[in-house]
mmCIF file of C-alpha atoms and ligand atoms in Angstrom:
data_model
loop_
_atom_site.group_PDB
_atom_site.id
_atom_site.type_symbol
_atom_site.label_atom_id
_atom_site.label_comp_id
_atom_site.label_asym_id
_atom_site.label_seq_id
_atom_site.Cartn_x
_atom_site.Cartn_y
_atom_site.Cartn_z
ATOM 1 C CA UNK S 296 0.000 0.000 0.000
ATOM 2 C CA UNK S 297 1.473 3.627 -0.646
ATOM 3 C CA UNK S 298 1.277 5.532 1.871
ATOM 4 C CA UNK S 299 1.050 9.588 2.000
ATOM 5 C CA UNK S 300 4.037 11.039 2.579
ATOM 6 C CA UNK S 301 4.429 12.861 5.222
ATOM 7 C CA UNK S 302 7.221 14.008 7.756
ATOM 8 C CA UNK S 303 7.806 13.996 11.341
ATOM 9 C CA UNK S 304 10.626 15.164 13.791
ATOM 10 C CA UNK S 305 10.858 16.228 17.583
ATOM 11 C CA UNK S 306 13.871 17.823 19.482
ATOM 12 C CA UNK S 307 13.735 17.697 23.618
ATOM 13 C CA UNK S 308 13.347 20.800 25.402
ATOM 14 C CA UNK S 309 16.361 20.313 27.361
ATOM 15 C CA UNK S 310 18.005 23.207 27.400
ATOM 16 C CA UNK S 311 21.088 24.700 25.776
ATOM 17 C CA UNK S 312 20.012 24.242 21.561
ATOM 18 C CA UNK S 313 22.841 23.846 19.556
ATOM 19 C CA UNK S 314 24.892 23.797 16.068
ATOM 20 C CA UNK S 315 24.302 19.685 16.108
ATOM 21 C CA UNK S 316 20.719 20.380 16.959
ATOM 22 C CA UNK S 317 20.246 23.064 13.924
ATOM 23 C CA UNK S 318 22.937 21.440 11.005
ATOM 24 C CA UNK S 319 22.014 17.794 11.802
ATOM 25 C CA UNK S 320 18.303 18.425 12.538
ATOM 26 C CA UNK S 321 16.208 21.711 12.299
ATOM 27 C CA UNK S 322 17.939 23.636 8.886
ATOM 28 C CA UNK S 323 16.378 19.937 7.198
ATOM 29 C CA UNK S 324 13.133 20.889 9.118
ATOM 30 C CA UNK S 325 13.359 23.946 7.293
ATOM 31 C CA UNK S 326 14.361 22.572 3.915
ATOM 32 C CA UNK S 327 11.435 19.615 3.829
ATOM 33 C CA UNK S 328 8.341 22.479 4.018
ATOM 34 C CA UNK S 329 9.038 23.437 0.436
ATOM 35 C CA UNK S 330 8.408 19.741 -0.822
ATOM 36 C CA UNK S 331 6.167 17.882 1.928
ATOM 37 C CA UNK S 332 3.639 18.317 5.055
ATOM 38 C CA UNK S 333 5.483 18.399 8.363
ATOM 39 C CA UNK S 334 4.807 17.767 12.001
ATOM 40 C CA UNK S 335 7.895 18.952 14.234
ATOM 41 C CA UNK S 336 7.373 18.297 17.780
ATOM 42 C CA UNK S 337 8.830 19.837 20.637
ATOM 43 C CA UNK S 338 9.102 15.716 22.852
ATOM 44 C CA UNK S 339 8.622 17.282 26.616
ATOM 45 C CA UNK S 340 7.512 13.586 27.726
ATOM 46 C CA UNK S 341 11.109 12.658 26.695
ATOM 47 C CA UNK S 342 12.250 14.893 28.767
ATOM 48 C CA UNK S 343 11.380 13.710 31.950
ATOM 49 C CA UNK S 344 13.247 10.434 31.340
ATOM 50 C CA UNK S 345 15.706 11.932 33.452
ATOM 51 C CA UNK S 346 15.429 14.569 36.208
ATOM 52 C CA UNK S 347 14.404 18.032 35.615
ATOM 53 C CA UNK S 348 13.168 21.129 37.280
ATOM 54 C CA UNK S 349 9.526 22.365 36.340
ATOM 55 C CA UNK S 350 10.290 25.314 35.753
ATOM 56 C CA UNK S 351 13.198 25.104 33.455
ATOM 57 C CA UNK S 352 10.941 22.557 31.597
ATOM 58 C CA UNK S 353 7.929 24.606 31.049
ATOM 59 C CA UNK S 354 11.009 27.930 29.755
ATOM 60 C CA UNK S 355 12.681 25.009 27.565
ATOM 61 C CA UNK S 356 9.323 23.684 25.937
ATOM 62 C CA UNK S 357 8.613 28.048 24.675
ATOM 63 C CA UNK S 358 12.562 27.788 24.371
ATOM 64 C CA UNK S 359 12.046 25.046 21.550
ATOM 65 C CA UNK S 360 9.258 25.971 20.079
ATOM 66 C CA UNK S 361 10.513 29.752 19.800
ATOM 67 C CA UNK S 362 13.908 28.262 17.717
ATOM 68 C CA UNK S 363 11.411 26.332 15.222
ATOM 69 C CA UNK S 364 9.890 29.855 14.032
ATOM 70 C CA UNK S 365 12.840 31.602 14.378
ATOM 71 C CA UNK S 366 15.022 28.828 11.819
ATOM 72 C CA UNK S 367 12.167 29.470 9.721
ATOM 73 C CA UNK S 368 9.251 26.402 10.364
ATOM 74 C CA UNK S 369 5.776 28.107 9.358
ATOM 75 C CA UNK S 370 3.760 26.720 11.878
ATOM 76 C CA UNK S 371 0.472 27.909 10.340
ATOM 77 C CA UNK S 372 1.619 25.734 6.610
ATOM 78 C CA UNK S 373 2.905 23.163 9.116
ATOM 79 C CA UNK S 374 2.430 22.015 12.333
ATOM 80 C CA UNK S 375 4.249 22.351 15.640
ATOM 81 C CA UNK S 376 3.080 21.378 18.830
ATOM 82 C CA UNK S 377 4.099 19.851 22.390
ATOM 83 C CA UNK S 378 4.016 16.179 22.757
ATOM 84 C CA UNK S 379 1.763 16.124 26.245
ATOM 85 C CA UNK S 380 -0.640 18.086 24.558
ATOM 86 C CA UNK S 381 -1.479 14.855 22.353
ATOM 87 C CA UNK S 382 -2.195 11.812 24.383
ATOM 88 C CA UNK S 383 -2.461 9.403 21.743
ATOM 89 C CA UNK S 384 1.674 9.453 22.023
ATOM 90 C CA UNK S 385 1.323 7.649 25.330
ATOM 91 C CA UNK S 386 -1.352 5.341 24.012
ATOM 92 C CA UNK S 387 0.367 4.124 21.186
ATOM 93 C CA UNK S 388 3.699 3.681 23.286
ATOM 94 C CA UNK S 389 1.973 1.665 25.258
ATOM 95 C CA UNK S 390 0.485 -0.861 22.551
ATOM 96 C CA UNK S 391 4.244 -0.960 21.244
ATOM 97 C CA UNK S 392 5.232 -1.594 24.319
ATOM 98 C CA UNK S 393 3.600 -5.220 24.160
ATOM 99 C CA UNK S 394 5.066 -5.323 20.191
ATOM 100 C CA UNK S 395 8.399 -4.857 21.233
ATOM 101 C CA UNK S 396 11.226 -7.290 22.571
ATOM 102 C CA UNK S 397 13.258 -6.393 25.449
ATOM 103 C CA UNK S 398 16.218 -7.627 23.502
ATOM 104 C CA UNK S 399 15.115 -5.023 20.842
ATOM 105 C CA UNK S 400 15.758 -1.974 23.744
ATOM 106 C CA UNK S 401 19.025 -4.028 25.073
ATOM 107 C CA UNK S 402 20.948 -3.201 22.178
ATOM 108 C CA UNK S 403 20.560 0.362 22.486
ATOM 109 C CA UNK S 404 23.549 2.484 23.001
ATOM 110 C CA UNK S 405 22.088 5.524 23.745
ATOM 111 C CA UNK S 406 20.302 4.211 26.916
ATOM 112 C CA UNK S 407 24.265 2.699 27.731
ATOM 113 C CA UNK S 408 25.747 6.093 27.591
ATOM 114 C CA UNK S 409 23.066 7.995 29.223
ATOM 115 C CA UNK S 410 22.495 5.530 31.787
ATOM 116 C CA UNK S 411 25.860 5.106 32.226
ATOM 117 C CA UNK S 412 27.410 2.904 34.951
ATOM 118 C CA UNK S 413 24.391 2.961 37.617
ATOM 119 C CA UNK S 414 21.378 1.420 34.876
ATOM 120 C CA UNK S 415 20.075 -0.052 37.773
ATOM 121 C CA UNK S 416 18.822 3.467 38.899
ATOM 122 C CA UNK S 417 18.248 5.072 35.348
ATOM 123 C CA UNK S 418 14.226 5.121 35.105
ATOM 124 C CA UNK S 419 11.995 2.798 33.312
ATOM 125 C CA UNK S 420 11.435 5.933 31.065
ATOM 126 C CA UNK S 421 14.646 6.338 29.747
ATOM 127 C CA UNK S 422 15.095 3.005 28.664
ATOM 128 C CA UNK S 423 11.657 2.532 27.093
ATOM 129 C CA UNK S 424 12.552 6.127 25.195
ATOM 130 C CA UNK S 425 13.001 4.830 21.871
ATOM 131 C CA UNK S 426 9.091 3.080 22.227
ATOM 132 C CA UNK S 427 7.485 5.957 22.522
ATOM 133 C CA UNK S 428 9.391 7.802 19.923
ATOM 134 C CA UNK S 429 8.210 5.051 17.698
ATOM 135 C CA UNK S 430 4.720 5.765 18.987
ATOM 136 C CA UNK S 431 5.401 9.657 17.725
ATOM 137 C CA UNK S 432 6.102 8.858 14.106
ATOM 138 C CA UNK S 433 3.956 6.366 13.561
ATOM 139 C CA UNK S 434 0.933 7.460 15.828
ATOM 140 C CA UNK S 435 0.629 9.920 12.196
ATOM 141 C CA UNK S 436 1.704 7.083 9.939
ATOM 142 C CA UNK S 437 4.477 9.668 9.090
ATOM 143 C CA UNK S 438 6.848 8.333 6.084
ATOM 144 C CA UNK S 439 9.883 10.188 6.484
ATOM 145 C CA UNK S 440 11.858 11.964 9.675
ATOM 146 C CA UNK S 441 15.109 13.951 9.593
ATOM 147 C CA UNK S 442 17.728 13.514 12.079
ATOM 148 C CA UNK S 443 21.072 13.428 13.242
ATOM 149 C CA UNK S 444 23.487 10.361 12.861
ATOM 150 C CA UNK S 445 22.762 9.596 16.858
ATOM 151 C CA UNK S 446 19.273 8.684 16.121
ATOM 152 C CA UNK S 447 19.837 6.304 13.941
ATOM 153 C CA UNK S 448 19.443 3.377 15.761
ATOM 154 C CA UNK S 449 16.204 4.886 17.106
ATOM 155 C CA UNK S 450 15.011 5.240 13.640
ATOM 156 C CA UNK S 451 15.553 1.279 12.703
ATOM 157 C CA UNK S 452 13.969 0.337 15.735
ATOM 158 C CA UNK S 453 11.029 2.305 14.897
ATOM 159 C CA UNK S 454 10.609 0.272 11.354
ATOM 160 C CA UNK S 455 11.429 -2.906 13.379
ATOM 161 C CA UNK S 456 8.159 -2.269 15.346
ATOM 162 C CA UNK S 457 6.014 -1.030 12.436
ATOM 163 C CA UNK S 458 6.731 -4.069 10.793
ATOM 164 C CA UNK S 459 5.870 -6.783 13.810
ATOM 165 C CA UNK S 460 2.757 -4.746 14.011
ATOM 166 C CA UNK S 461 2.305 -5.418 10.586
ATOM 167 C CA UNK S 462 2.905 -9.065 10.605
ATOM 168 C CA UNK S 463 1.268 -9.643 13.823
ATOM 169 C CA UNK S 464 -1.889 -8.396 12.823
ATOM 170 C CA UNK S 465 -1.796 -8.954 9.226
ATOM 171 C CA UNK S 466 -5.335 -10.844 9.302
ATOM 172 C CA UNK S 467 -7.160 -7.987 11.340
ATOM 173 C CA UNK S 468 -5.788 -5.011 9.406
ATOM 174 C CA UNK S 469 -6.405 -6.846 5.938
ATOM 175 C CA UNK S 470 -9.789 -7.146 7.329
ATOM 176 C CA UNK S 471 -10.704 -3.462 8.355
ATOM 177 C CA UNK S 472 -9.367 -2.380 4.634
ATOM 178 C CA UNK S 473 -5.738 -1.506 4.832
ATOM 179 C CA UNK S 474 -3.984 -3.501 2.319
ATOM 180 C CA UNK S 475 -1.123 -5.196 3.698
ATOM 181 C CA UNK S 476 0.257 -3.059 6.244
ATOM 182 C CA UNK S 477 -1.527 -0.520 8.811
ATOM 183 C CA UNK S 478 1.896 0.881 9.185
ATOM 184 C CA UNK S 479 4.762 2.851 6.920
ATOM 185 C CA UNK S 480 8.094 1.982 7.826
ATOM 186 C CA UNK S 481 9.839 4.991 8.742
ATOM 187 C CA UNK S 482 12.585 6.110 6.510
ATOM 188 C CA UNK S 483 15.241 8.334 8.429
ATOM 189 C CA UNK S 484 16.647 11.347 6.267
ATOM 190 C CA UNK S 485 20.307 11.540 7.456
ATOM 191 C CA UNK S 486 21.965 13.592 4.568
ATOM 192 C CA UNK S 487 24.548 16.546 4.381
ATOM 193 C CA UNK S 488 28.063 17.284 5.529
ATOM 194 C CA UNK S 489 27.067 17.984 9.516
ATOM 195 C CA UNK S 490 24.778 14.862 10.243
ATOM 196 C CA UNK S 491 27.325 14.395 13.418
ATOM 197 C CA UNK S 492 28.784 17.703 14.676
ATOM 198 C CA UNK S 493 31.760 17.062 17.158
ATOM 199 C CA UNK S 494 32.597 19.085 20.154
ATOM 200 C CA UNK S 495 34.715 22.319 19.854
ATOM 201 C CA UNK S 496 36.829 20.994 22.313
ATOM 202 C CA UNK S 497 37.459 17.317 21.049
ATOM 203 C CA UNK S 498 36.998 15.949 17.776
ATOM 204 C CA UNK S 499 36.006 12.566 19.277
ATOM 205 C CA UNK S 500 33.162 13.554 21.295
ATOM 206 C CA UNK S 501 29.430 14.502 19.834
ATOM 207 C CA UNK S 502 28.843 17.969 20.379
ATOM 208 C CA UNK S 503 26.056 17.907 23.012
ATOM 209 C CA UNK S 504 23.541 19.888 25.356
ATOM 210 C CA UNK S 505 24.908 18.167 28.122
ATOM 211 C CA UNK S 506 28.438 18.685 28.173
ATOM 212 C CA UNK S 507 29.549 20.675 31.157
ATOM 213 C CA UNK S 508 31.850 22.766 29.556
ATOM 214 C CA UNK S 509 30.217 25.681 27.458
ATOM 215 C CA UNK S 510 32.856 26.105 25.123
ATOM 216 C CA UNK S 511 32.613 22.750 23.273
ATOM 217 C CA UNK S 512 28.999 23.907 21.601
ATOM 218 C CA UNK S 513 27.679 26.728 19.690
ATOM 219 C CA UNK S 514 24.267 27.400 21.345
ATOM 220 C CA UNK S 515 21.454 28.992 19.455
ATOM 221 C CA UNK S 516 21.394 31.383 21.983
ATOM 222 C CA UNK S 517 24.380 32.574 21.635
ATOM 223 C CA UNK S 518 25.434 36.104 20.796
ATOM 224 C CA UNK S 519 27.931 37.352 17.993
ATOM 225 C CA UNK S 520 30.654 37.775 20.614
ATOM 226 C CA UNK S 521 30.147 34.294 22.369
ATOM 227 C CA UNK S 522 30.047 32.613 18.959
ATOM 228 C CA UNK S 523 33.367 34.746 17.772
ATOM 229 C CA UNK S 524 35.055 33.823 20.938
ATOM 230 C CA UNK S 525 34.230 29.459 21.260
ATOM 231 C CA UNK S 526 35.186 29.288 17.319
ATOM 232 C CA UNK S 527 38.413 30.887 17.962
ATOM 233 C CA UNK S 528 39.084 28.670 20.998
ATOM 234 C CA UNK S 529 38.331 25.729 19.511
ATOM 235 C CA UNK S 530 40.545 22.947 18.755
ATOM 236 C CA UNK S 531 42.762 22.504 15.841
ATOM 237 C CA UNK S 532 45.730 21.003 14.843
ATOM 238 C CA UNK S 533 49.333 22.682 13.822
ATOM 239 C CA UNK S 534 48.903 21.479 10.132
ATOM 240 C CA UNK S 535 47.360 23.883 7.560
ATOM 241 C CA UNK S 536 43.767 22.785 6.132
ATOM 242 C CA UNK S 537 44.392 20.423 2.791
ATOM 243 C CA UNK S 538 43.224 20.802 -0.480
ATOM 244 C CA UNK S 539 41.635 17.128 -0.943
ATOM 245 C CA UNK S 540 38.647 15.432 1.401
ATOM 246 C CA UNK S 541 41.587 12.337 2.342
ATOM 247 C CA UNK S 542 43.529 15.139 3.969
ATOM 248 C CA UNK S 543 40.790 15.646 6.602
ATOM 249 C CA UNK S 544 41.450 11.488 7.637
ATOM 250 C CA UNK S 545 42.776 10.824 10.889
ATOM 251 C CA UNK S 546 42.200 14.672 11.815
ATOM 252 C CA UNK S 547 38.693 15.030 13.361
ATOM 253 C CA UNK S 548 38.534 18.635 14.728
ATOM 254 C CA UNK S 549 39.859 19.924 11.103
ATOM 255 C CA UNK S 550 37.157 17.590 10.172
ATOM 256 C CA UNK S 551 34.434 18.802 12.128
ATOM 257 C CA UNK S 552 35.042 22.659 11.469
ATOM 258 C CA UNK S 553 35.068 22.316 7.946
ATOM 259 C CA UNK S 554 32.059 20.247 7.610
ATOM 260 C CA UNK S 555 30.471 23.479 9.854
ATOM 261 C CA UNK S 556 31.620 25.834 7.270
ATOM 262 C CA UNK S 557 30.112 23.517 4.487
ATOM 263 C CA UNK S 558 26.414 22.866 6.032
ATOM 264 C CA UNK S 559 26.478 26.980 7.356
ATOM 265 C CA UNK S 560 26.881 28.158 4.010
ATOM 266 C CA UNK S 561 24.754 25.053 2.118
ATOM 267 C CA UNK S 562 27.799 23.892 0.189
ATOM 268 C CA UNK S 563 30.090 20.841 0.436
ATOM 269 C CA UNK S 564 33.511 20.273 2.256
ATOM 270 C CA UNK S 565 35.264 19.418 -1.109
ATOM 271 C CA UNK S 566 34.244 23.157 -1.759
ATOM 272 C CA UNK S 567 35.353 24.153 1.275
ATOM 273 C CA UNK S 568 38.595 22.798 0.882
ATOM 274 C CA UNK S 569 39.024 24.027 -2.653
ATOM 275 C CA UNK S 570 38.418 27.635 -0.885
ATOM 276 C CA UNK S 571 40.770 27.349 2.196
ATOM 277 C CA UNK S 572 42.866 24.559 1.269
ATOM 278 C CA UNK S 573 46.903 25.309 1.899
ATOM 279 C CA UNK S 574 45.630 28.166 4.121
ATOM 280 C CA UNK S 575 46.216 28.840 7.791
ATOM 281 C CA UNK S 576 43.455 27.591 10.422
ATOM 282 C CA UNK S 577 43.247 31.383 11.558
ATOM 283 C CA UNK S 578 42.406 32.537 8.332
ATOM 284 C CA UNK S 579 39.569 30.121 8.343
ATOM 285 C CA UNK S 580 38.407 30.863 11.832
ATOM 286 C CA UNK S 581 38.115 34.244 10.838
ATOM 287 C CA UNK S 582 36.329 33.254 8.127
ATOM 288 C CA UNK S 583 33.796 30.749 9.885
ATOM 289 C CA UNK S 584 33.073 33.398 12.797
ATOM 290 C CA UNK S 585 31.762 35.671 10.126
ATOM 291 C CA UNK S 586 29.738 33.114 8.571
ATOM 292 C CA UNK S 587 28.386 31.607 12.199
ATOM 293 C CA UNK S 588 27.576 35.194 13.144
ATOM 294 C CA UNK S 589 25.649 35.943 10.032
ATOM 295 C CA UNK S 590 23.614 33.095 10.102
ATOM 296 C CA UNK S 591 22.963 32.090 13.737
ATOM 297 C CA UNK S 592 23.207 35.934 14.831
ATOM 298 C CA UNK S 593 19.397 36.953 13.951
ATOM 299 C CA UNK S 594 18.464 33.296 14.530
ATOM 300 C CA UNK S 595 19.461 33.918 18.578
ATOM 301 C CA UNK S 596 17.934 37.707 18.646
ATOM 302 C CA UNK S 597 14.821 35.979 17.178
ATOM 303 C CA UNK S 598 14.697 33.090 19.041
ATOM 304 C CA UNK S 599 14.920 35.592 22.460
ATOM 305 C CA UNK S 600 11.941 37.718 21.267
ATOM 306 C CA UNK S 601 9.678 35.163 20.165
ATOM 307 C CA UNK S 602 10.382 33.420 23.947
ATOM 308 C CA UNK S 603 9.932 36.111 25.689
ATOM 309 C CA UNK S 604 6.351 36.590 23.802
ATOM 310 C CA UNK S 605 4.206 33.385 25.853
ATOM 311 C CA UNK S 606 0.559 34.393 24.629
ATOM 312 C CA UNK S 607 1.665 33.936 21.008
ATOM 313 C CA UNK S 608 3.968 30.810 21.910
ATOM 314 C CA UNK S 609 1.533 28.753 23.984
ATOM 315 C CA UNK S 610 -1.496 29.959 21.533
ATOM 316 C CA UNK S 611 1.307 28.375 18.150
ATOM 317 C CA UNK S 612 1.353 25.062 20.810
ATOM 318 C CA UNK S 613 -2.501 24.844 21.665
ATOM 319 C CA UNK S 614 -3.349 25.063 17.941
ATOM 320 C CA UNK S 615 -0.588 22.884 16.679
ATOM 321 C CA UNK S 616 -1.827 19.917 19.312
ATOM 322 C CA UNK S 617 -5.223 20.644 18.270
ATOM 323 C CA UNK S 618 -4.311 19.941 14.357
ATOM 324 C CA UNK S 619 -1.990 17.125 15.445
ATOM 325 C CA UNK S 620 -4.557 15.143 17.581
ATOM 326 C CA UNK S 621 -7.349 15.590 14.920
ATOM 327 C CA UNK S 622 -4.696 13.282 12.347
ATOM 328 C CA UNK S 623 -3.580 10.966 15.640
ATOM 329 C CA UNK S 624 -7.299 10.181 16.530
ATOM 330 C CA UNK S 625 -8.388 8.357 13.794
ATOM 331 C CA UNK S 626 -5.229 6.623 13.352
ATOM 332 C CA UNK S 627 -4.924 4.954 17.413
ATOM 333 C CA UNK S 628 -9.451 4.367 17.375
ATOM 334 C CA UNK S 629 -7.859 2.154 13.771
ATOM 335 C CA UNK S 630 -4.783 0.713 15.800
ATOM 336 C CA UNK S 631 -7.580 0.047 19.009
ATOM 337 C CA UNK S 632 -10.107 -1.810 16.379
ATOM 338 C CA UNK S 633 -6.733 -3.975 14.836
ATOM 339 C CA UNK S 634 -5.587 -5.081 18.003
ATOM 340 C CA UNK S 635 -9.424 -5.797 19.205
ATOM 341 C CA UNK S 636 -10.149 -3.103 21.750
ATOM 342 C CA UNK S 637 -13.855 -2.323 22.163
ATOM 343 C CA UNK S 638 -13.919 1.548 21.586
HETATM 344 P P1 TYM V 145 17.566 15.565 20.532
HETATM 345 O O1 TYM V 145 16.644 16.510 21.193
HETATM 346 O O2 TYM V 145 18.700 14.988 21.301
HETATM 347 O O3 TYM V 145 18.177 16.227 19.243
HETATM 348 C C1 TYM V 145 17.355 16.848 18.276
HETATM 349 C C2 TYM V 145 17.923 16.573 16.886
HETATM 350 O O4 TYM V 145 19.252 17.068 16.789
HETATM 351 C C3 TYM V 145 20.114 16.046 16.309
HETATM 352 N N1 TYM V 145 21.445 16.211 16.926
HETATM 353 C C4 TYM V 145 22.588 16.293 16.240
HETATM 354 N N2 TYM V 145 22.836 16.266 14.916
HETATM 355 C C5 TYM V 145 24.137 16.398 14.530
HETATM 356 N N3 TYM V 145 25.154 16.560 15.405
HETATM 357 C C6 TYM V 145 24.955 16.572 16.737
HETATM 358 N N4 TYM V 145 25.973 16.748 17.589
HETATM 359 C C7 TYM V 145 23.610 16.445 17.212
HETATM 360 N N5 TYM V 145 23.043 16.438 18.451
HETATM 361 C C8 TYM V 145 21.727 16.283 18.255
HETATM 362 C C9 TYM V 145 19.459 14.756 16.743
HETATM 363 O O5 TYM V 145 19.882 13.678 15.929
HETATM 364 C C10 TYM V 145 17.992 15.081 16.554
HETATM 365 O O6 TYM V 145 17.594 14.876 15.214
HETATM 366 N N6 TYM V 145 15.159 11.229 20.384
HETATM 367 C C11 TYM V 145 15.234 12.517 19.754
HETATM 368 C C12 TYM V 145 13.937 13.306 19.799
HETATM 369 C C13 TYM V 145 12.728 12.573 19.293
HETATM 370 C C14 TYM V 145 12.453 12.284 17.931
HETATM 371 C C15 TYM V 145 11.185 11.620 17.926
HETATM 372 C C16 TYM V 145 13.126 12.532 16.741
HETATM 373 C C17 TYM V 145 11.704 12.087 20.043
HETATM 374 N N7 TYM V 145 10.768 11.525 19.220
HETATM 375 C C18 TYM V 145 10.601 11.172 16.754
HETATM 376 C C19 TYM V 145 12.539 12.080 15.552
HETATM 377 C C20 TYM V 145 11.286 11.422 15.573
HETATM 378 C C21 TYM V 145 16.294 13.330 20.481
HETATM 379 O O7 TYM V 145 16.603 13.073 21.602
HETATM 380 O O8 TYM V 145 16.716 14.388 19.834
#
């Protein structure tokens, strides 16, 4: 059965939006509203897998939400919303809950690192996360979802559970009318030369929200002299940048910084390297802080404004939910008749 397509993302509110968050994720958010219908989500039930303050949850939620409009999602052509706001999230997690294995959710290495050594203690919630992201694509039957490298594994588990869904039921959903499969499969978008941004202050480790030192990301936030200041720190190497992509081997913050420059100004690293190959790094830092300032500059003033503004952000949310739950409905009273729930 072909199914419509249609795409779906969600970024925690969490605190501290990033460069990884905008290259790998939310400039693709952008790009996909010229050629499809999208649902972004701003996933506040994921983040209370671990423990939060209220209040900084509630500021990070607007936070979110304000850095969607201010990257450019229309959320009038499109829809954006908070995950709570939609119950049918929780109701289809739990249905996949029963579909999937537990040694499906052991092989998951983001619960490992984030649960690190103590898993005994980690909640339930954090290692059922990738179950209930499931539930969030497919609670819209969505078809295609842009993300970083890290979510990868998510993504795959996702079609694994789509398809035992599929198969499990086959009979019941043949039955009710649709075709072969009630389900899409997922397909994860993972494209461009920053699908894995690295951390300013070590080539080797994901650039991430949760990293204590400030320096090693580029937050959205950020103003033109914070930006200036963490690109100039960052670290490099004494060689000057190559000419040819094999140059970059074996040399991961030269790496990361030109595959910046590349997805900043929409072009590839082989370009970038035909530009600053042979050059000095500081020429190219000075470079890449006027590019990073340009583009993530208004994006931070923006993002500030619109925050600051909660009538018109919570009004964007109630609306969005609203249009969200009116396509989730139908879609879990369907999954509630296949599984043979009176409703
Ligand atoms: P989250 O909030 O950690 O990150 C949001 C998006 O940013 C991407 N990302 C990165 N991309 C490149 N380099 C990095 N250093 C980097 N860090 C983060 C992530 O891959 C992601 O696309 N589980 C998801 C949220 C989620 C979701 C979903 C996504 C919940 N339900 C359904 C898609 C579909 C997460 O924690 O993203």
């Amino acid at each position: 059965m072909a199914f419509k397509e249609l795409v779906f993302s969600g970024v925690q509110p969490t605190g501290n939006l990033h460069l990884g968050n905008y290259l790998g994720a939310i400039v693709k958010f952008v790009e996909l509203q010229k050629s499809h219908q999208c649902i972004y989500c701003v996933v506040d039930m994921h983040a209370i897998t671990q423990p939060h303050n209220p209040a900084d949850l509630v500021a990070n939620i607007r936070e979110v939400t304000a850095a969607f409009i201010a990257c450019g999602i229309d959320p009038k052509q499109h829809i954006v919303f908070n995950q709570s706001q939609v119950a049918e999230h929780a109701e289809l997690a739990w249905v996949f809950n029963c579909v999937a294995r537990m040694g499906w959710l052991n092989r998951m290495t983001q619960f490992k690192e984030k649960a690190g050594k103590d898993r005994e203690n980690a909640s339930i919630g954090l290692y059922d996360y990738p179950v209930l992201m499931a539930a969030d694509i497919l609670v819209y039957r969505a078809t295609h979802v842009p993300v970083g490298e890290d979510q990868k594994q998510h993504l795959e588990l996702a079609r694994d559970i789509a398809q035992k869904f599929n198969n499990d039921f086959a009979e019941s959903i043949a039955a009710r009318g649709f075709g072969e499969g009630f389900f899409p499969l997922p397909e994860p978008l993972i494209q461009g030369p920053a699908t894995r941004v690295m951390s300013l202050r070590d080539g080797s480790k994901k650039m991430s929200k949760s990293d204590a030192s400030d320096y090693s990301r580029i937050n959205l936030s950020d103003d033109a002299d914070a930006i200036a200041q963490k690109v100039r720190k960052a670290k490099t190497d004494p060689e000057p940048l190559p000419s040819e992509l094999a140059g970059l081997d074996k040399r991961p913050e030269a790496a990361n910084l030109v595959g910046i420059f590349a997805a900043l100004n929409g072009t590839s690293k082989d370009q970038v390297l035909t530009d600053f190959g042979g050059g000095q790094f500081s020429q190219f830092k000075a470079a890449l802080v006027d590019l990073a300032v340009a583009k993530l500059g208004p994006i931070g003033a923006e993002m500030k404004k619109l925050s600051a503004d909660h009538a018109y952000i919570d009004a964007v949310l109630r609306d969005g939910s609203d249009r969200a739950r009116a396509i989730a409905a139908p879609n879990m009273k369907a999954v509630k008749e296949i599984i043979g729930f009176l409703s």
